[in-house]
Amino acid sequence: MLTTTKLYDIFHIVNGEHSDPHTVLGMHEMEEDGRKAVVVRAFLPDAAGITVIDYANKRKKYPMERLHADGFFEVTIADREEWFRYQLEYTDADGNTWRSYDPYSFSPTLSEFDRHLFGAGTHYEIYEKMGGRLMTHEGARGAAFSVWAPNAKAVSVIGDFNNWDARRSPMRRLGESGIWELFLPAAAEGDKYKFHVTQCDGRVVDKTDPYGVYAEVRPNNASVLYPLKRYKWKDRRWMTARRKYDFKTAPMNIYEVHLGSWKRAEGDRFLTYTELAEQLIPYVKEMGYTHIEMLPVEEHPFDGSWGYQVTGYYAPTSRYGSPDEFKQFVDACHQNGISVILDWVPAHFPKDDFALARFDGTALYEHQDPRLGEHIQWGTYIFNYGRKEVANFLLANALYWMDIFHIDGLRVDAVASLLRLDFCKEEGQWLPNVYGGSENLEAIEFLKHMNSVIAEREPGALMIAEDSTAWPGVTKKVDEGGLGFSLKWNMGWMNDFLSYIKLDPIYRKYHQNKLTFGMAYHYAENFVLVLSHDEVVHTKSSMIGKMPGDVWQSFANLRLSYGFMMGHPGKKLLFMGGEFAQYSEWSEARSLDWHLLQYADHQEMQAYVKELNHLYTEEPAFWAEDFDPNGFQWIECDDAESSIVSFVRRSKEKELVFLCNFTPVVHRGFSLGVPQEGVYHERLNSDAARFGGSDVINAVPLQSKAEPAGRCPFRVELDVPPLGMVILEREQPKKQPRTKKPKTRTAANGTKTDAKRKHPEKNTEKTAKQADLP
């Protein structure tokens, strides 16, 4: 007769409410009438019968007895005293049979040490332990499932492997860790699954796997079992070299891309990761860019979010293909000498019921109080960075993209919103920190910890902050009091420059400081100059659309803008479409307007950007000393009346002189200061006819004069093109041939003599004179 405890357990198993099903189901040692035996219990709704097969004992079979009509079975095996490996043979109502190892016969796939590190927030490879992971465990192939839901009443895994029946695969809670776990031998690659969570208030919700590595194509949202490390990488040399990469003294010209709208296939279909590797990479390489920066590819349900409302932090979006196909894309970038940067979104997450929001019925990943836990203007939740498991989830995710997908850097979105508790909030909408201030102390500590760990574990990888504030030390090392980022987007320069360049040239002389102010603070941080996606949406107009004047002047202004930007200290970023002057604002819903390249204006703009990019990568003066004051010198920055600025960019090997004329006025015989005496040649002129300009160029060498101009001791006279940018390079003086010192040999008496002479004792006077030659 069953005990009360058994009845209680059966009731909760049958109703999918048991928090520790492994204590009931599976094989357990027991004593009956003073004799040792084992008992096996199994639950399979609608099973007609279940048999235990003892593989260690000639496959002896033990039919199980049905104890509950819904499919709870039990058998006591009196002739076995200790636990043994077995399988269950199931029979359905139609007489079909199948066998499987019992899921409740396996030990946990997470060790106590794993759980300890996770609880401490320092399990940096937690992505190898959590979620749905294909593996061989204790001799059986299947998938391990684990999910953090400390306040849930019960959790089960549902999927293709159990007909999405929430009763069939209940999970066990592992101690006080809040982690629920189960190994399922029946699960295989490609199976879709979710976690069926009975929340603390009794509400039942099906959740996607927070650590899921692959997802169904939207609008479906189940996670998909997929091998994490099957792909065979071919970029070993790249990854080895990356560990010694010094971004400060290297070229960085970033092409920012939204993969879904860069180009579309026939029928307005997304290009796959494979097709993007075939088309985007050659284009980027041909155009002379050094990096691709992708808007978020982490899984997201809504196309209109551009990827910034993430529901699958560990899953590259299935819109464009599988995780291995995404790896192949990154691999191809590396083999073509292109770095890959991924936009990463740790500042907020959406409220979709199937994802992280209120995961176990409580504010688990977010704060309960909306004054701390919500971005009102975005309609999203804010991560609770002070909770160790949440911080671990995010930090491990950053490492995951670098480790598993070989991503070379992360552009961290909306850092300003992490730093400030009052970010975009009115009085009464936020709570101060423990000291009464608006700094988000927990988020700041998270950023410091993350950047420190990444610097140690992934040397050479980039961490780039999108930060619009004047927060000090964003790119300073953590042990020096900074946040530890590699680089910071220069939003101040971008706002100043765009507000300046949009002005009619007649008014620019009144706003000269907007053109030059960026250098006043440039060395405070490691900056990236950006003309990003945010500047060509929401009625802000495209880059060419911002330019004043008629068609010719608009294109001239844009060429000038790009030239000034490339010459200015700092790394560079341009959003796709800007390189060929797309007229329309960017939309994620359609391809770029590639058809514009049938027109000369757009062809010439693209050709100009290509030549400018290649010149940038070829000449270290553009980038080798971006963050060293020695790498830049104003020649003239105060000539507001003419709206002309000039400056020197230098490396240890060479100097380049830049002149930018922000008015449509041609200046003949203009006196330009140069830092050294010599002959100067024009390396690039944005007004050249091949770029669509008026061809006011300087085709002949320019001889300097020993007369000061601007902040330089010498000057040259040149023709300055309208709305144009000119780059000059000094001709390197020819080296004088050195007089070779005659080879000598030592005579027996120790005298050094001309090695060519057979008789060193003769002509000793001449030999002595030769010995005095340099």
GROMACS .gro file of C-alpha atoms in nm, residues 266-491:
model
  226
  266GLU     CA    1   1.546   3.903  -5.517
  267GLY     CA    2   1.195   3.920  -5.378
  268ASP     CA    3   1.310   4.154  -5.099
  269ARG     CA    4   1.450   3.856  -4.908
  270PHE     CA    5   1.721   3.900  -4.643
  271LEU     CA    6   2.068   3.799  -4.751
  272THR     CA    7   2.193   3.501  -4.552
  273TYR     CA    8   2.516   3.506  -4.352
  274THR     CA    9   2.670   3.304  -4.635
  275GLU     CA   10   2.555   3.553  -4.899
  276LEU     CA   11   2.676   3.843  -4.687
  277ALA     CA   12   3.018   3.679  -4.669
  278GLU     CA   13   3.017   3.657  -5.049
  279GLN     CA   14   2.898   4.013  -5.111
  280LEU     CA   15   2.957   4.241  -4.811
  281ILE     CA   16   3.313   4.135  -4.731
  282PRO     CA   17   3.455   4.196  -5.082
  283TYR     CA   18   3.280   4.534  -5.090
  284VAL     CA   19   3.421   4.639  -4.753
  285LYS     CA   20   3.768   4.524  -4.856
  286GLU     CA   21   3.750   4.701  -5.192
  287MET     CA   22   3.630   5.023  -5.029
  288GLY     CA   23   3.924   5.025  -4.789
  289TYR     CA   24   3.748   4.980  -4.456
  290THR     CA   25   3.932   4.799  -4.178
  291HIS     CA   26   3.637   4.703  -3.955
  292ILE     CA   27   3.275   4.600  -3.992
  293GLU     CA   28   3.052   4.704  -3.705
  294MET     CA   29   2.714   4.532  -3.706
  295LEU     CA   30   2.400   4.668  -3.548
  296PRO     CA   31   2.288   4.403  -3.296
  297VAL     CA   32   2.259   4.052  -3.435
  298GLU     CA   33   2.151   3.906  -3.102
  299GLU     CA   34   1.805   3.756  -3.144
  300HIS     CA   35   1.520   4.007  -3.136
  301PRO     CA   36   1.154   3.970  -3.236
  302PHE     CA   37   1.082   4.316  -3.380
  303ASP     CA   38   1.261   4.428  -3.696
  304GLY     CA   39   1.181   4.791  -3.619
  305SER     CA   40   1.397   4.780  -3.306
  306TRP     CA   41   1.706   4.739  -3.532
  307GLY     CA   42   1.818   4.472  -3.285
  308TYR     CA   43   1.824   4.696  -2.979
  309GLN     CA   44   1.543   4.508  -2.799
  310VAL     CA   45   1.715   4.177  -2.741
  311THR     CA   46   1.534   3.863  -2.633
  312GLY     CA   47   1.813   3.613  -2.707
  313TYR     CA   48   2.145   3.744  -2.580
  314TYR     CA   49   2.334   3.424  -2.666
  315ALA     CA   50   2.173   3.357  -3.004
  316PRO     CA   51   2.280   3.521  -3.332
  317THR     CA   52   1.956   3.601  -3.508
  318SER     CA   53   1.818   3.321  -3.722
  319ARG     CA   54   1.688   3.577  -3.976
  320TYR     CA   55   2.007   3.528  -4.174
  321GLY     CA   56   2.099   3.169  -4.093
  322SER     CA   57   2.245   2.937  -3.832
  323PRO     CA   58   2.510   3.007  -3.566
  324ASP     CA   59   2.771   2.816  -3.767
  325GLU     CA   60   2.691   3.025  -4.074
  326PHE     CA   61   2.742   3.338  -3.865
  327LYS     CA   62   3.076   3.197  -3.749
  328GLN     CA   63   3.165   3.135  -4.112
  329PHE     CA   64   3.089   3.501  -4.188
  330VAL     CA   65   3.319   3.620  -3.906
  331ASP     CA   66   3.585   3.371  -4.013
  332ALA     CA   67   3.572   3.504  -4.371
  333CYS     CA   68   3.611   3.859  -4.242
  334HIS     CA   69   3.925   3.761  -4.055
  335GLN     CA   70   4.069   3.578  -4.353
  336ASN     CA   71   4.023   3.898  -4.551
  337GLY     CA   72   4.190   4.116  -4.288
  338ILE     CA   73   3.867   4.271  -4.156
  339SER     CA   74   3.790   4.308  -3.786
  340VAL     CA   75   3.436   4.247  -3.663
  341ILE     CA   76   3.267   4.460  -3.399
  342LEU     CA   77   2.924   4.373  -3.260
  343ASP     CA   78   2.675   4.620  -3.118
  344TRP     CA   79   2.591   4.494  -2.768
  345VAL     CA   80   2.293   4.599  -2.555
  346PRO     CA   81   2.338   4.556  -2.177
  347ALA     CA   82   2.144   4.871  -2.083
  348HIS     CA   83   1.789   4.739  -2.115
  349PHE     CA   84   1.568   4.455  -2.240
  350PRO     CA   85   1.209   4.437  -2.371
  351LYS     CA   86   0.897   4.338  -2.181
  352ASP     CA   87   0.803   4.047  -2.409
  353ASP     CA   88   0.632   3.785  -2.194
  354PHE     CA   89   0.828   3.495  -2.347
  355ALA     CA   90   1.171   3.638  -2.265
  356LEU     CA   91   1.354   3.773  -1.957
  357ALA     CA   92   1.080   3.997  -1.820
  358ARG     CA   93   0.944   3.884  -1.479
  359PHE     CA   94   1.103   3.550  -1.550
  360ASP     CA   95   0.994   3.355  -1.243
  361GLY     CA   96   0.706   3.584  -1.149
  362THR     CA   97   0.936   3.833  -0.979
  363ALA     CA   98   1.162   4.108  -1.108
  364LEU     CA   99   1.450   3.864  -1.152
  365TYR     CA  100   1.672   4.025  -1.415
  366GLU     CA  101   1.529   4.372  -1.352
  367HIS     CA  102   1.444   4.587  -1.047
  368GLN     CA  103   1.095   4.560  -0.900
  369ASP     CA  104   1.064   4.936  -0.845
  370PRO     CA  105   1.002   5.104  -1.184
  371ARG     CA  106   1.203   5.405  -1.065
  372LEU     CA  107   1.508   5.179  -1.081
  373GLY     CA  108   1.391   4.908  -1.318
  374GLU     CA  109   1.231   5.079  -1.619
  375HIS     CA  110   1.332   5.305  -1.906
  376ILE     CA  111   1.009   5.493  -1.946
  377GLN     CA  112   1.095   5.651  -2.281
  378TRP     CA  113   1.197   5.316  -2.432
  379GLY     CA  114   0.928   5.101  -2.270
  380THR     CA  115   1.192   4.852  -2.152
  381TYR     CA  116   1.332   4.709  -1.831
  382ILE     CA  117   1.671   4.793  -1.679
  383PHE     CA  118   1.899   4.511  -1.565
  384ASN     CA  119   1.963   4.476  -1.194
  385TYR     CA  120   2.343   4.505  -1.214
  386GLY     CA  121   2.383   4.461  -0.840
  387ARG     CA  122   2.249   4.106  -0.853
  388LYS     CA  123   2.545   3.876  -0.898
  389GLU     CA  124   2.370   3.626  -1.124
  390VAL     CA  125   2.246   3.904  -1.354
  391ALA     CA  126   2.589   4.064  -1.375
  392ASN     CA  127   2.732   3.717  -1.448
  393PHE     CA  128   2.475   3.665  -1.726
  394LEU     CA  129   2.585   3.986  -1.899
  395LEU     CA  130   2.960   3.963  -1.839
  396ALA     CA  131   2.973   3.602  -1.960
  397ASN     CA  132   2.769   3.708  -2.262
  398ALA     CA  133   3.029   3.967  -2.359
  399LEU     CA  134   3.302   3.703  -2.332
  400TYR     CA  135   3.084   3.451  -2.517
  401TRP     CA  136   3.080   3.656  -2.838
  402MET     CA  137   3.457   3.690  -2.827
  403ASP     CA  138   3.524   3.328  -2.734
  404ILE     CA  139   3.265   3.130  -2.929
  405PHE     CA  140   3.215   3.366  -3.225
  406HIS     CA  141   3.562   3.530  -3.238
  407ILE     CA  142   3.410   3.878  -3.232
  408ASP     CA  143   3.692   4.135  -3.212
  409GLY     CA  144   3.510   4.396  -3.009
  410LEU     CA  145   3.182   4.516  -2.864
  411ARG     CA  146   3.028   4.858  -2.908
  412VAL     CA  147   2.837   4.894  -2.580
  413ASP     CA  148   2.507   5.067  -2.644
  414ALA     CA  149   2.365   5.348  -2.430
  415VAL     CA  150   2.642   5.362  -2.168
  416ALA     CA  151   2.505   5.698  -2.051
  417SER     CA  152   2.187   5.524  -1.935
  418LEU     CA  153   2.394   5.279  -1.729
  419LEU     CA  154   2.591   5.552  -1.558
  420ARG     CA  155   2.301   5.770  -1.446
  421LEU     CA  156   1.996   5.674  -1.241
  422ASP     CA  157   1.818   5.986  -1.364
  423PHE     CA  158   1.890   5.924  -1.733
  424CYS     CA  159   1.598   6.073  -1.931
  425LYS     CA  160   1.382   6.081  -1.618
  426GLU     CA  161   1.192   6.360  -1.451
  427GLU     CA  162   1.175   6.441  -1.081
  428GLY     CA  163   1.002   6.157  -0.899
  429GLN     CA  164   1.077   5.902  -1.171
  430TRP     CA  165   1.410   5.787  -1.024
  431LEU     CA  166   1.571   5.701  -0.693
  432PRO     CA  167   1.910   5.831  -0.574
  433ASN     CA  168   2.192   5.601  -0.471
  434VAL     CA  169   2.288   5.535  -0.108
  435TYR     CA  170   2.486   5.860  -0.102
  436GLY     CA  171   2.204   6.066  -0.245
  437GLY     CA  172   2.361   6.102  -0.589
  438SER     CA  173   2.244   6.011  -0.938
  439GLU     CA  174   2.534   5.780  -1.021
  440ASN     CA  175   2.433   5.417  -1.076
  441LEU     CA  176   2.699   5.267  -0.851
  442GLU     CA  177   2.607   4.905  -0.926
  443ALA     CA  178   2.619   4.957  -1.303
  444ILE     CA  179   2.950   5.141  -1.276
  445GLU     CA  180   3.099   4.853  -1.077
  446PHE     CA  181   2.963   4.609  -1.335
  447LEU     CA  182   3.128   4.799  -1.621
  448LYS     CA  183   3.460   4.814  -1.440
  449HIS     CA  184   3.450   4.445  -1.355
  450MET     CA  185   3.353   4.349  -1.710
  451ASN     CA  186   3.619   4.560  -1.879
  452SER     CA  187   3.886   4.434  -1.639
  453VAL     CA  188   3.798   4.070  -1.702
  454ILE     CA  189   3.785   4.116  -2.081
  455ALA     CA  190   4.119   4.298  -2.083
  456GLU     CA  191   4.274   4.004  -1.900
  457ARG     CA  192   4.102   3.716  -2.078
  458GLU     CA  193   4.070   3.861  -2.431
  459PRO     CA  194   4.369   4.093  -2.480
  460GLY     CA  195   4.341   4.292  -2.800
  461ALA     CA  196   3.962   4.282  -2.804
  462LEU     CA  197   3.793   4.623  -2.815
  463MET     CA  198   3.533   4.760  -2.575
  464ILE     CA  199   3.377   5.074  -2.722
  465ALA     CA  200   3.142   5.296  -2.525
  466GLU     CA  201   2.855   5.483  -2.683
  467ASP     CA  202   2.844   5.759  -2.424
  468SER     CA  203   2.705   6.107  -2.477
  469THR     CA  204   2.803   6.240  -2.135
  470ALA     CA  205   3.115   6.410  -2.003
  471TRP     CA  206   3.177   6.127  -1.756
  472PRO     CA  207   3.551   6.138  -1.682
  473GLY     CA  208   3.784   5.849  -1.750
  474VAL     CA  209   3.559   5.633  -1.968
  475THR     CA  210   3.865   5.503  -2.155
  476LYS     CA  211   4.104   5.517  -1.863
  477LYS     CA  212   4.217   5.188  -1.713
  478VAL     CA  213   4.021   5.064  -1.414
  479ASP     CA  214   4.328   5.057  -1.189
  480GLU     CA  215   4.379   5.424  -1.281
  481GLY     CA  216   4.027   5.518  -1.173
  482GLY     CA  217   3.855   5.483  -1.510
  483LEU     CA  218   3.580   5.263  -1.651
  484GLY     CA  219   3.825   5.060  -1.858
  485PHE     CA  220   3.681   5.099  -2.210
  486SER     CA  221   3.917   5.097  -2.508
  487LEU     CA  222   3.739   5.371  -2.702
  488LYS     CA  223   3.448   5.610  -2.674
  489TRP     CA  224   3.219   5.745  -2.944
  490ASN     CA  225   3.277   6.120  -2.975
  491MET     CA  226   2.917   6.239  -2.970
   0.00000   0.00000   0.00000
